[in-house]
Tab-separated table of C-alpha atoms and ligand atoms in Angstrom:
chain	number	residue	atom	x	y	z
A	20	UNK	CA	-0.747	-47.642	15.970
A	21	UNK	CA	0.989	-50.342	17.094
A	22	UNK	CA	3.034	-50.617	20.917
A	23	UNK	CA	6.143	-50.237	19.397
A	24	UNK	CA	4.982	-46.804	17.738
A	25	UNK	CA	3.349	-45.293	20.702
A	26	UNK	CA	4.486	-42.408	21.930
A	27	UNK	CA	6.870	-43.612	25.112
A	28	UNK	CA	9.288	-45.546	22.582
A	29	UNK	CA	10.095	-42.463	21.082
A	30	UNK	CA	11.638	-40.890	24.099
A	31	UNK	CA	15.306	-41.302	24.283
A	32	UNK	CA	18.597	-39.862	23.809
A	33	UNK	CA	19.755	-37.926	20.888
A	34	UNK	CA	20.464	-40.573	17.893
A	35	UNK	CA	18.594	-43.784	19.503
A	36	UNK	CA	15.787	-42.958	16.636
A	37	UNK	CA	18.459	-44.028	14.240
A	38	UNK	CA	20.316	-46.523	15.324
A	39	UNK	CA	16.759	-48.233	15.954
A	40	UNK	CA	15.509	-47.768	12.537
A	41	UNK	CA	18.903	-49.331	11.204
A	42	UNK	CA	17.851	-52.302	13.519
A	43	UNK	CA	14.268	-52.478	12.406
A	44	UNK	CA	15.588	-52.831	8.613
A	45	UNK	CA	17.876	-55.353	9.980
A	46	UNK	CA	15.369	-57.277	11.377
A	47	UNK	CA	13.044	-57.249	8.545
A	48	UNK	CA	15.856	-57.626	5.721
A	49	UNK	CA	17.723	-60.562	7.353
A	50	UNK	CA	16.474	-61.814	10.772
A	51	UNK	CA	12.508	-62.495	9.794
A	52	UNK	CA	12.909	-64.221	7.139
A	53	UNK	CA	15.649	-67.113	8.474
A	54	UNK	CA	13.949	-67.031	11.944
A	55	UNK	CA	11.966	-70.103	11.686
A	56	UNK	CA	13.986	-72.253	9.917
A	57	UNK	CA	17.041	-71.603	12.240
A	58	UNK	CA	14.770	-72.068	15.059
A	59	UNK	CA	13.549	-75.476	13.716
A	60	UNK	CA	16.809	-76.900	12.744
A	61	UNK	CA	18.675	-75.686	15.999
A	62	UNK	CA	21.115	-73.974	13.588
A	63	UNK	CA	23.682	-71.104	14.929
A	64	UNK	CA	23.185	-68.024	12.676
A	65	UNK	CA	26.906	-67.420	12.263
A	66	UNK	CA	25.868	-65.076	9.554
A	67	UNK	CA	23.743	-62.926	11.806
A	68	UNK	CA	26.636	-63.062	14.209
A	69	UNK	CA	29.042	-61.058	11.479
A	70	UNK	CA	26.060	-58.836	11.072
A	71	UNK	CA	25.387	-58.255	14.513
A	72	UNK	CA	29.051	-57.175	15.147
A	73	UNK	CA	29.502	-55.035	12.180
A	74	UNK	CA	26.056	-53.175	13.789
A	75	UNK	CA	27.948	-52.693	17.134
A	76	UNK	CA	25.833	-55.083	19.031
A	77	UNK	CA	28.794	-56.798	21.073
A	78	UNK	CA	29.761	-53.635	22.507
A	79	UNK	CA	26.193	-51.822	23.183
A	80	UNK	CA	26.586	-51.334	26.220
A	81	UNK	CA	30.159	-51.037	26.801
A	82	UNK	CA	31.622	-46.737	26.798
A	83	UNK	CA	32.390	-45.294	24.069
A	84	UNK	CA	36.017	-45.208	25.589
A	85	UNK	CA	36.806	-48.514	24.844
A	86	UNK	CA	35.075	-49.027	21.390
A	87	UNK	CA	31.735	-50.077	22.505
A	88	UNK	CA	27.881	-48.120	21.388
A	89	UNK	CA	27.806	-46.847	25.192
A	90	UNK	CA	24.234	-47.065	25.189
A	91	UNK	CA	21.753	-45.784	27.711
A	92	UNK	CA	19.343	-48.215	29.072
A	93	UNK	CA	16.511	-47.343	27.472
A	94	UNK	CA	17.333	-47.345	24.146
A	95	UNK	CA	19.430	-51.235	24.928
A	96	UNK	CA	15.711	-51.980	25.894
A	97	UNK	CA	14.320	-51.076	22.979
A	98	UNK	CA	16.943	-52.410	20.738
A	99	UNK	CA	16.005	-56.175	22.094
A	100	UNK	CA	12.437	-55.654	22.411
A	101	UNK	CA	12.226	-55.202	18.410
A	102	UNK	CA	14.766	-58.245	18.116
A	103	UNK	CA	13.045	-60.453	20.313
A	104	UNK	CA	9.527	-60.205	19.035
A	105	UNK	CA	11.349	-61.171	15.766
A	106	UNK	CA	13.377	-63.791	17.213
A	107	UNK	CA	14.345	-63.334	20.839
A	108	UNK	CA	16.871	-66.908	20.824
A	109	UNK	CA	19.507	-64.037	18.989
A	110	UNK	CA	19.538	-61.299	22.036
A	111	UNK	CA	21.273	-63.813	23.739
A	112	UNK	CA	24.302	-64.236	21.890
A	113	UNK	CA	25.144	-60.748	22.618
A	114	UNK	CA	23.287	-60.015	25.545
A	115	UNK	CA	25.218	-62.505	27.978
A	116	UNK	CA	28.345	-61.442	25.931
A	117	UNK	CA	27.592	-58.155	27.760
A	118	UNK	CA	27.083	-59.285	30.909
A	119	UNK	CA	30.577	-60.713	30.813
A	120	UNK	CA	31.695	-57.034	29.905
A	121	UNK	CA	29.569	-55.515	32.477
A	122	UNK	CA	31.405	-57.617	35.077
A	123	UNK	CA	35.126	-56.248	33.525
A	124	UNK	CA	33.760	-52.735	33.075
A	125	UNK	CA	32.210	-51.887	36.348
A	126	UNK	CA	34.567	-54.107	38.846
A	127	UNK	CA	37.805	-54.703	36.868
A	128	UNK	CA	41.133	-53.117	37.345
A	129	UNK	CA	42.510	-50.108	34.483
A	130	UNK	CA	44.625	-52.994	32.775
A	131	UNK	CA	41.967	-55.957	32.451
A	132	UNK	CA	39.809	-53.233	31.076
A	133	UNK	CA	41.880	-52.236	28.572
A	134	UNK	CA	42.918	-55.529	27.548
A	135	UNK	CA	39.327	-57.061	27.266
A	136	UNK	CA	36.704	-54.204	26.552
A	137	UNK	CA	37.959	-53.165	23.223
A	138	UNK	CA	38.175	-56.519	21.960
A	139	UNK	CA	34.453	-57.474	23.454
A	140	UNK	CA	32.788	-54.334	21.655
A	141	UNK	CA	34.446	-55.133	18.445
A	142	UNK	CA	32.735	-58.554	19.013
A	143	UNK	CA	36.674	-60.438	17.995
A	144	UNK	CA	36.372	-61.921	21.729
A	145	UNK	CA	33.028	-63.237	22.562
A	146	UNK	CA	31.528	-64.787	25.603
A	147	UNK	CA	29.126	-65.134	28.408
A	148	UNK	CA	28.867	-65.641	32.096
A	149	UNK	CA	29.347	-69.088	34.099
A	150	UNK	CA	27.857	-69.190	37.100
A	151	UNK	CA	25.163	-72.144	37.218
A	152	UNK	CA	26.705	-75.771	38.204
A	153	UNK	CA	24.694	-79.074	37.843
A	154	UNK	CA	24.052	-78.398	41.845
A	155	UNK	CA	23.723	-74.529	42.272
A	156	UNK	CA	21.220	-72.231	40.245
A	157	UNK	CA	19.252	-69.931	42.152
A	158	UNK	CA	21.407	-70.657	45.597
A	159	UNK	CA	24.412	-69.702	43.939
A	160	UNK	CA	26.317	-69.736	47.283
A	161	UNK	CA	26.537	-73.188	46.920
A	162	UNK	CA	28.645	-73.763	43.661
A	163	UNK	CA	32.055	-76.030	43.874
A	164	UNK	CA	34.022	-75.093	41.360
A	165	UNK	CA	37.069	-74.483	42.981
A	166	UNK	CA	40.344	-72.359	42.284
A	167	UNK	CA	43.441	-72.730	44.225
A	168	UNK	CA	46.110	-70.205	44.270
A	169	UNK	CA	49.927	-71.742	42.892
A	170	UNK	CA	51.936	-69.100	42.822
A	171	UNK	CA	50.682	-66.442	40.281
A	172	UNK	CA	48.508	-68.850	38.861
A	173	UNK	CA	45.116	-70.327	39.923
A	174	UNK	CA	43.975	-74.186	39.207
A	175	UNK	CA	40.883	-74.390	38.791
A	176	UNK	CA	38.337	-77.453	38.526
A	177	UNK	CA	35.221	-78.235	38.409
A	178	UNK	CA	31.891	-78.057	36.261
A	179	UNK	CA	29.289	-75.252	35.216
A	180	UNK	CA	26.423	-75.793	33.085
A	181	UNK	CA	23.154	-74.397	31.281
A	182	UNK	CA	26.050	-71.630	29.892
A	183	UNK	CA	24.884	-69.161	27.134
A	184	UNK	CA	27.534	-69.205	24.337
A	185	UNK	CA	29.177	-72.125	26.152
A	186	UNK	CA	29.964	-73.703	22.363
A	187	UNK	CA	30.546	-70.669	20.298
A	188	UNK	CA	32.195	-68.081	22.809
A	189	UNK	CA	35.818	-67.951	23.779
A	190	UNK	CA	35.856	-66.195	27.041
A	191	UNK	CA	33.530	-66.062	30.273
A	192	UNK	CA	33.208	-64.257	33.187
A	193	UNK	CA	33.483	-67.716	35.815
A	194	UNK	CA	31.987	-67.690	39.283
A	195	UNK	CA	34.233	-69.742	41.725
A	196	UNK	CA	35.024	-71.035	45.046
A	197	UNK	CA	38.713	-69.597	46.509
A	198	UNK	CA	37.809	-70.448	49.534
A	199	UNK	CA	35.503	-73.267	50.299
A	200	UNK	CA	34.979	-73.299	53.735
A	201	UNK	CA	34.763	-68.997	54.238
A	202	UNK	CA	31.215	-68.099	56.467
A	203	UNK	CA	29.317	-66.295	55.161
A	204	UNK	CA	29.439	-68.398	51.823
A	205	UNK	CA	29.717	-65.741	49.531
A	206	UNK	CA	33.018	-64.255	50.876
A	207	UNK	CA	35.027	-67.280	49.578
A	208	UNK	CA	33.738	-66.747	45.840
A	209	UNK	CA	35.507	-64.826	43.234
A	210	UNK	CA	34.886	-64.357	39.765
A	211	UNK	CA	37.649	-64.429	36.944
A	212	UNK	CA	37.864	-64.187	33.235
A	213	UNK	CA	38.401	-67.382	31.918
A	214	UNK	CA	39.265	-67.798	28.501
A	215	UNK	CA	39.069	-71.239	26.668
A	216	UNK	CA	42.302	-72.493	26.765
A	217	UNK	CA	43.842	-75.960	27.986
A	218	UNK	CA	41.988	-77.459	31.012
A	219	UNK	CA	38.915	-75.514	29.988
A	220	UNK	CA	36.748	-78.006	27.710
A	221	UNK	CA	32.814	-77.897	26.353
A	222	UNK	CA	30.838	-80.787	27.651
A	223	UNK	CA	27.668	-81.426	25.576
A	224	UNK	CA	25.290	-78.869	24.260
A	225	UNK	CA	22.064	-78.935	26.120
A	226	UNK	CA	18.740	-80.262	24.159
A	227	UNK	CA	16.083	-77.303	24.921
A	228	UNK	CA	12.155	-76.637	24.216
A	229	UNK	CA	12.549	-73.460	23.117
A	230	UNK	CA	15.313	-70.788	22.689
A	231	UNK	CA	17.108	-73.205	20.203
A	232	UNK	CA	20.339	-72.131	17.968
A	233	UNK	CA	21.777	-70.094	20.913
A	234	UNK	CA	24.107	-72.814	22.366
A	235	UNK	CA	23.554	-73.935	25.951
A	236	UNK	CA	26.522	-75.895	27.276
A	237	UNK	CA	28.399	-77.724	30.143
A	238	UNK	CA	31.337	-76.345	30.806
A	239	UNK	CA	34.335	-78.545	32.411
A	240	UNK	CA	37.757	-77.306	34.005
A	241	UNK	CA	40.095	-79.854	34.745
A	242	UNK	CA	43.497	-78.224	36.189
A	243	UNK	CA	42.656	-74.966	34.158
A	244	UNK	CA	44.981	-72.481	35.019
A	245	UNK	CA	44.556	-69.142	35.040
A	246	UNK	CA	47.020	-66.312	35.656
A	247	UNK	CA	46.732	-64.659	39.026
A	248	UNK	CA	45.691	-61.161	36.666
A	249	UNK	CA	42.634	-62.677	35.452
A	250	UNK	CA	40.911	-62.212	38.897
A	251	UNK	CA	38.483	-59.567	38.205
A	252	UNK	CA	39.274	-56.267	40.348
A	253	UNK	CA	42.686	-58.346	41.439
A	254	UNK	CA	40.846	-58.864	44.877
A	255	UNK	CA	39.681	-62.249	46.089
A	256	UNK	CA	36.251	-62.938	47.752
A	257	UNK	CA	34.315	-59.935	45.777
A	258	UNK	CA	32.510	-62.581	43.081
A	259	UNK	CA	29.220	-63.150	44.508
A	260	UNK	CA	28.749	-59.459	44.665
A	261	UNK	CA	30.584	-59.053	41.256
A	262	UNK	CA	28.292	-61.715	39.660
A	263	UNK	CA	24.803	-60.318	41.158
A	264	UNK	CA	26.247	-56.393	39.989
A	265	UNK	CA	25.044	-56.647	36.907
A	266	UNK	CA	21.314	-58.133	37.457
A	267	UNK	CA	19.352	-54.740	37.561
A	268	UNK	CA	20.229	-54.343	33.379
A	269	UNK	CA	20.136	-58.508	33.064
A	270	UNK	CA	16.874	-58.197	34.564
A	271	UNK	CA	15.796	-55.039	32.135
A	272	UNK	CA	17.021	-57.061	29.338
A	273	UNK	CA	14.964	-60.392	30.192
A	274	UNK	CA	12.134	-58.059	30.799
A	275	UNK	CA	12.616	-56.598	27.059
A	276	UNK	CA	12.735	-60.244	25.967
A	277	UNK	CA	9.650	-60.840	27.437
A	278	UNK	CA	8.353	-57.538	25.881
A	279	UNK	CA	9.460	-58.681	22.442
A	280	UNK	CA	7.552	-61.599	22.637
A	281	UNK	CA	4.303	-60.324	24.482
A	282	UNK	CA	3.947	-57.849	21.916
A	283	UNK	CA	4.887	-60.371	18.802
A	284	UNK	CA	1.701	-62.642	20.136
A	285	UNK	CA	-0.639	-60.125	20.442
A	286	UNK	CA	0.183	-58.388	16.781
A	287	UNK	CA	0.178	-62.173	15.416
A	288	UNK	CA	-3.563	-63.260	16.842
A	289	UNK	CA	-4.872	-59.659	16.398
A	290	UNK	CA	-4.078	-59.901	12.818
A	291	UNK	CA	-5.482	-63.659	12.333
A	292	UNK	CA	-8.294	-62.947	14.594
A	293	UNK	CA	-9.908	-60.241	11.678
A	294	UNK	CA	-9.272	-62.454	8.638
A	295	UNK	CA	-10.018	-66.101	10.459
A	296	UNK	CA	-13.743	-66.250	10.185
A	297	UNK	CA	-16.390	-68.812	12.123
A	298	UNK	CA	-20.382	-68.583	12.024
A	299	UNK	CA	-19.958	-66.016	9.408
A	300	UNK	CA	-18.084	-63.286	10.905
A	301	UNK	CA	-14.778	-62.703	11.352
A	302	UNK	CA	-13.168	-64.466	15.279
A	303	UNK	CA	-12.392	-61.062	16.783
A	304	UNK	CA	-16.211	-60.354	16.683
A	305	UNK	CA	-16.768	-62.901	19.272
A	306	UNK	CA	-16.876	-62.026	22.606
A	307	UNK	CA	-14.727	-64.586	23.946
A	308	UNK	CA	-12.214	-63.754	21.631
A	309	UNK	CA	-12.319	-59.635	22.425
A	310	UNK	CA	-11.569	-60.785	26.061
A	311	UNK	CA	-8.686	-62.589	24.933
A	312	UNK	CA	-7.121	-59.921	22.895
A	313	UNK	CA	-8.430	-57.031	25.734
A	314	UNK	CA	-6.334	-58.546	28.212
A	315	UNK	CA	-3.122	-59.421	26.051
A	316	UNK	CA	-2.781	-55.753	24.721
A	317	UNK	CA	-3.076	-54.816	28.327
A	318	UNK	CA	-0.354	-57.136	29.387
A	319	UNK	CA	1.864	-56.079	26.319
A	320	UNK	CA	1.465	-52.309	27.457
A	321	UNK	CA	1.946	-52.956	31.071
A	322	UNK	CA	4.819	-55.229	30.416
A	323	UNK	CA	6.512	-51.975	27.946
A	324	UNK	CA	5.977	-49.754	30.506
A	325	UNK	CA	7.390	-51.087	33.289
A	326	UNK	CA	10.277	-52.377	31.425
A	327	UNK	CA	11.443	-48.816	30.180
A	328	UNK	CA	9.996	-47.198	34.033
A	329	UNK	CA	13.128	-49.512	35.055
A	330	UNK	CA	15.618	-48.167	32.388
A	331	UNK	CA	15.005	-44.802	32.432
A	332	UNK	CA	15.483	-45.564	36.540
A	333	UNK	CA	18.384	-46.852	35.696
A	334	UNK	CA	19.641	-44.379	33.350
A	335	UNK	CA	19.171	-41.723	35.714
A	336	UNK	CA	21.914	-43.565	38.159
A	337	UNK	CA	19.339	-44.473	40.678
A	338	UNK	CA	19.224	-47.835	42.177
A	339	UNK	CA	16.496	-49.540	40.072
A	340	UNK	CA	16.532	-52.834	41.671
A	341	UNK	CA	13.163	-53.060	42.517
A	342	UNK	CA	11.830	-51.665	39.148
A	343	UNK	CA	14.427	-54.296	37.307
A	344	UNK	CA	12.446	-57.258	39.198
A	345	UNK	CA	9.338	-55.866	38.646
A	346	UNK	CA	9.269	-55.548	35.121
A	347	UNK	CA	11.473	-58.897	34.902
A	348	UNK	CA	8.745	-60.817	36.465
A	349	UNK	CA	5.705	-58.934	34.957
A	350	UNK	CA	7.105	-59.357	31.552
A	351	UNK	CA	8.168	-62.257	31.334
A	352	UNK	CA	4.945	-63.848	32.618
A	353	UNK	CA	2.949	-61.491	29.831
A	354	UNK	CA	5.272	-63.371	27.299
A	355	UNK	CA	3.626	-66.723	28.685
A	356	UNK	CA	0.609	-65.796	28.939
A	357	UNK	CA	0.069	-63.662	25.649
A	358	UNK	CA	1.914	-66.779	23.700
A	359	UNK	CA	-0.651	-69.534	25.109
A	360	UNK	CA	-3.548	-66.659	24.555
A	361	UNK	CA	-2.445	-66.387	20.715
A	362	UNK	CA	-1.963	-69.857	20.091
A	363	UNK	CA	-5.045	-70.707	21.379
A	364	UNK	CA	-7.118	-67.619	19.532
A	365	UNK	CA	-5.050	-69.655	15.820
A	366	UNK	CA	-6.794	-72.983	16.966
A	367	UNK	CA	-5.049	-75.611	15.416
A	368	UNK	CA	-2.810	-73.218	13.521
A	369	UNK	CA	-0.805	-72.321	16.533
A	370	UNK	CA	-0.374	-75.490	16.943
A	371	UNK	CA	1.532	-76.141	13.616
A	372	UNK	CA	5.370	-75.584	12.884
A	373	UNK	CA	4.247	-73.385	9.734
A	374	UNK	CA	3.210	-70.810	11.699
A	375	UNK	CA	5.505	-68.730	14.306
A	376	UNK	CA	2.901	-68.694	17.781
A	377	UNK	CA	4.801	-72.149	18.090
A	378	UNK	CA	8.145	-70.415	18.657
A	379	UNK	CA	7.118	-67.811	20.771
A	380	UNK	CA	5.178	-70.400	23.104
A	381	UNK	CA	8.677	-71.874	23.385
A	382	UNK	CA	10.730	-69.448	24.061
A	383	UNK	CA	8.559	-67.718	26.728
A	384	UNK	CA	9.516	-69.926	29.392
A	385	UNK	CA	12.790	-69.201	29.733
A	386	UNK	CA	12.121	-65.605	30.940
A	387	UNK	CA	10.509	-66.796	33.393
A	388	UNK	CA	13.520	-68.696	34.704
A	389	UNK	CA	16.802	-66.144	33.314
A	390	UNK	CA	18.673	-63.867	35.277
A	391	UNK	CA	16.863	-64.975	38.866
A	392	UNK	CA	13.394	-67.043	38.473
A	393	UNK	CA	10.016	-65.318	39.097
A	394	UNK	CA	9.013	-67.155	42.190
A	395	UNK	CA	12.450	-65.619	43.683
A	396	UNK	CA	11.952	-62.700	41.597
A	397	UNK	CA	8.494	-61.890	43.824
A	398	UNK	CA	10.183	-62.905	47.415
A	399	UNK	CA	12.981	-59.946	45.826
A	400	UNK	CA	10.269	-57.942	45.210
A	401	UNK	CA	8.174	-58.198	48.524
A	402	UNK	CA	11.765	-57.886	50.514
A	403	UNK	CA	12.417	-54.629	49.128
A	404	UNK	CA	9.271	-53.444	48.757
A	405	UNK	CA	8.505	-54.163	53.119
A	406	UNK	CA	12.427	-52.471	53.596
A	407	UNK	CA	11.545	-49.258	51.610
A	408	UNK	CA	8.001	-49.316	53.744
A	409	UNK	CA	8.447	-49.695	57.508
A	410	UNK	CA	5.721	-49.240	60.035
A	411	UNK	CA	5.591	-45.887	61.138
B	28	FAD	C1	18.254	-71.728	28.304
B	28	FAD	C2	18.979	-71.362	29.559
B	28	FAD	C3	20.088	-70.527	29.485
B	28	FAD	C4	20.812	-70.227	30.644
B	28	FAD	N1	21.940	-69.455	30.540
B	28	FAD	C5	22.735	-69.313	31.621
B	28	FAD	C6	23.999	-68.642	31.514
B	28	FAD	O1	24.380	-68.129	30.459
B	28	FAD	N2	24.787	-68.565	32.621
B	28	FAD	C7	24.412	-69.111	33.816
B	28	FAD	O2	25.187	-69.024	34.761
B	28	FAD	N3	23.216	-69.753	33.956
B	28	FAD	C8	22.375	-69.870	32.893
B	28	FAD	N4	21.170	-70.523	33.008
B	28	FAD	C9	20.801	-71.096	34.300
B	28	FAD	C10	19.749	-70.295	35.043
B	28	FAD	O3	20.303	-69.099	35.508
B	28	FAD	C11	19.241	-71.189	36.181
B	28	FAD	O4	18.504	-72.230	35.586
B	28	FAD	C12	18.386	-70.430	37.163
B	28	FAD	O5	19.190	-69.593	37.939
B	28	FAD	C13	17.625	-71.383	38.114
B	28	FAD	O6	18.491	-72.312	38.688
B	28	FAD	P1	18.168	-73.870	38.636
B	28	FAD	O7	17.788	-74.238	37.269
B	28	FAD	O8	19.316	-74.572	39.264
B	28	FAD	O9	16.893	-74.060	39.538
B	28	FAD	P2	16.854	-74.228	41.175
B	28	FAD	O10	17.692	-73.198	41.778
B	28	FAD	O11	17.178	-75.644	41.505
B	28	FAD	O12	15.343	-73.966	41.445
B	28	FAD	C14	14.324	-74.945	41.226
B	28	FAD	C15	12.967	-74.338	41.591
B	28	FAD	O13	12.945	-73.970	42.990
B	28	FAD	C16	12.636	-72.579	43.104
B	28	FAD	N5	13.389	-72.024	44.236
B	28	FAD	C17	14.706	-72.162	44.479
B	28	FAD	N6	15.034	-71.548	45.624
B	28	FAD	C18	13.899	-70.997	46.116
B	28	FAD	C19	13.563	-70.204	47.270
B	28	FAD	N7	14.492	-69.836	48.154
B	28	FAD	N8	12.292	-69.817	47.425
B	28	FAD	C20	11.347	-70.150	46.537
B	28	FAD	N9	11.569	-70.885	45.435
B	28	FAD	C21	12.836	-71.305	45.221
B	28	FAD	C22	13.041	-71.959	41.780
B	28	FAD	O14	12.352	-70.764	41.544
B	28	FAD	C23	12.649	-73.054	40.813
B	28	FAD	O15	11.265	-72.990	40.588
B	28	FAD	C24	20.397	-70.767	31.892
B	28	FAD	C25	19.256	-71.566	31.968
B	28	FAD	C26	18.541	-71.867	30.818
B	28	FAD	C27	17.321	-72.752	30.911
């Protein structure tokens, strides 16, 4: 039995058995097979793309009242943990796509909902969110970009990089300054959607390690303007709060990620370490290597665990915060770890570009860094964790 069979994965709403089946034979009849190839040329899967859409994937998330899947939590974890042990660079295209719609669906007003939502789930608009600038990641507090108010328009200018999409999307949920000089920080940023349009150009496409074909861009506004009733919620000063709403499922989704690719590395060496032999028996035989593989399945189970303990949290409408960040960081660590474990268990075989331990040790890292970094992940974690146990 493998992780993905046991028995956990198999709880979920009525019809999430289905839809995940239609996404396994998706990922075996058209994903596997391209995945390294793509990967190695940095090459945008526009054909998965079209595929991805016609499967609903842009709008997974989003209510069934404006076209989208309307999934639970669970079953959107599941959905990327089978994706990303096949080839997690892909969950992005439509994961931070969601994260845009998140932002319009939980904090927009009726109008900007129905204007945007519909065409997001059918996947005809797609996008991402903006929020890092060459000088602001993790404090985002202290971004620049600025938009002034003219009338019923805003100018906006300024630069935001390291964007998901930046290149192929069309629209993004943009983190700015209205009021530069507000105390606290936050209650001068607002968030808008922003789509391209004059003003609004790509810089260059970042060069990466890992998590290749996914475009990573720079994104430059110079005297963009935006109509006043692009302001999400039509309320100045709510952004920072807007932009950080949606991290509990960002952070259940970079845990899945991390899932993906813990469990992809531990199925990979398992397999090679029964059929790679040395000193006459096969590698998993050796002691060394049983202590290897004893402590990556335990990773990959912990890692699953956690990550759906923090859906179904989530799914129940409880504040899963602390859950989110847990199985973020534990995850997403078990995907480094388990991809340096099985690359090291192939020998020089995981070190080669014909085999697909490469990929994974590659794309790991950025898990660790996504949606809030794992050293600020822990100082979340210890925060809440001291709040929700005072001294008696
Ligand atoms: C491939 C990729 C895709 C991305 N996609 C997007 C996207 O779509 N949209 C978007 O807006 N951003 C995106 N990002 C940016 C990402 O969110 C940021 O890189 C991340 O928030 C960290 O910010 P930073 O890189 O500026 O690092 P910094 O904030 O400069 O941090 C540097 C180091 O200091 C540590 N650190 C910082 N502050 C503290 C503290 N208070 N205590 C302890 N340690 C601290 C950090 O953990 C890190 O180790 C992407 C990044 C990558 C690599």
């Amino acid at each position: 039995m493998s992780l993905a069979d046991a028995p956990l994965d198999a709880a979920g709403p009525p019809g999430d058995g289905e839809l995940l089946d239609a996404i396994d034979r998706w990922i075996e009849r058209e994903v596997r097979p391209i995945a390294r190839d793509y990967d190695h040329a940095d090459r945008y899967p526009h054909h998965l793309v079209e595929q991805m859409r016609e499967l609903g994937l842009f709008g997974a998330t989003i209510g069934q009242e404006y076209g989208g899947l309307g999934l639970a939590a669970s079953t959107y974890a599941k959905l990327v943990m089978r994706i990303s042990a096949a080839w997690m660079a892909i969950t992005g295209i439509f994961n931070s796509h969601l994260m845009l719609a998140l932002a319009i669906e939980k904090f927009g007003t009726e109008e900007q909902k129905r204007l945007w939502l519909p065409r997001l789930a059918s996947g005809e608009v797609r996008g991402g969110l903006a929020l890092t600038e060459p000088d602001a990641g993790t404090d985002l507090q202290g971004i620049r970009l600025t938009a002034r108010r003219e009338g019923g328009h805003y100018l906006i200018n300024g630069t935001k990089t390291w964007i998901s999409n930046g290149v192929e999307g069309s629209c993004f949920a943009l983190l700015v300054k209205t009021d530069a000089a507000a105390e606290p920080r936050h209650r001068g940023m607002s968030l808008f959607i922003a789509p391209k349009g004059p003003g609004f150009s790509v810089g260059k496409k970042l060069e990466k390690l890992g998590y290749k074909s996914i475009d990573s861009a720079e994104l430059i506004f110079e005297d963009y303007r935006l109509p006043a009733d692009c302001l999400i919620g039509g309320v100045e000063g709510q952004g920072f709060y807007q932009a950080t709403g949606g991290l509990e499922l960002g952070r259940i989704n970079v845990a899945a990620r991390g899932v993906g690719i813990a469990e992809e590395a531990l199925a990979l060496a398992t397999a090679y370490s029964q059929v790679r032999k040395t000193f006459g028996k096969p590698i998993c035989e050796h002691q060394a290597i049983q202590l290897k593989l004893g402590e990556m399945a335990t990773r990959a189970r912990a890692a699953r665990l956690l990550t759906l303990d923090a859906a179904a949290a989530f799914d129940r409408g409880e504040r899963a915060d602390l859950q989110a960040g847990m199985a973020k960081y534990f995850a997403s660590e078990a995907a480094l770890e388990n991809s340096i474990e099985a690359m090291r268990i192939h020998g020089a075989y995981g070190y080669s570009k014909e085999f697909d331990v490469e990929r994974l040790y590659r794309d790991a890292p950025l898990t660790c860094i996504g949606e809030g970094t794992n050293e600020m992940q822990r100082i979340i974690i210890a925060r809440q964790w001291i709040k929700r146990n005072p001294t008696r």
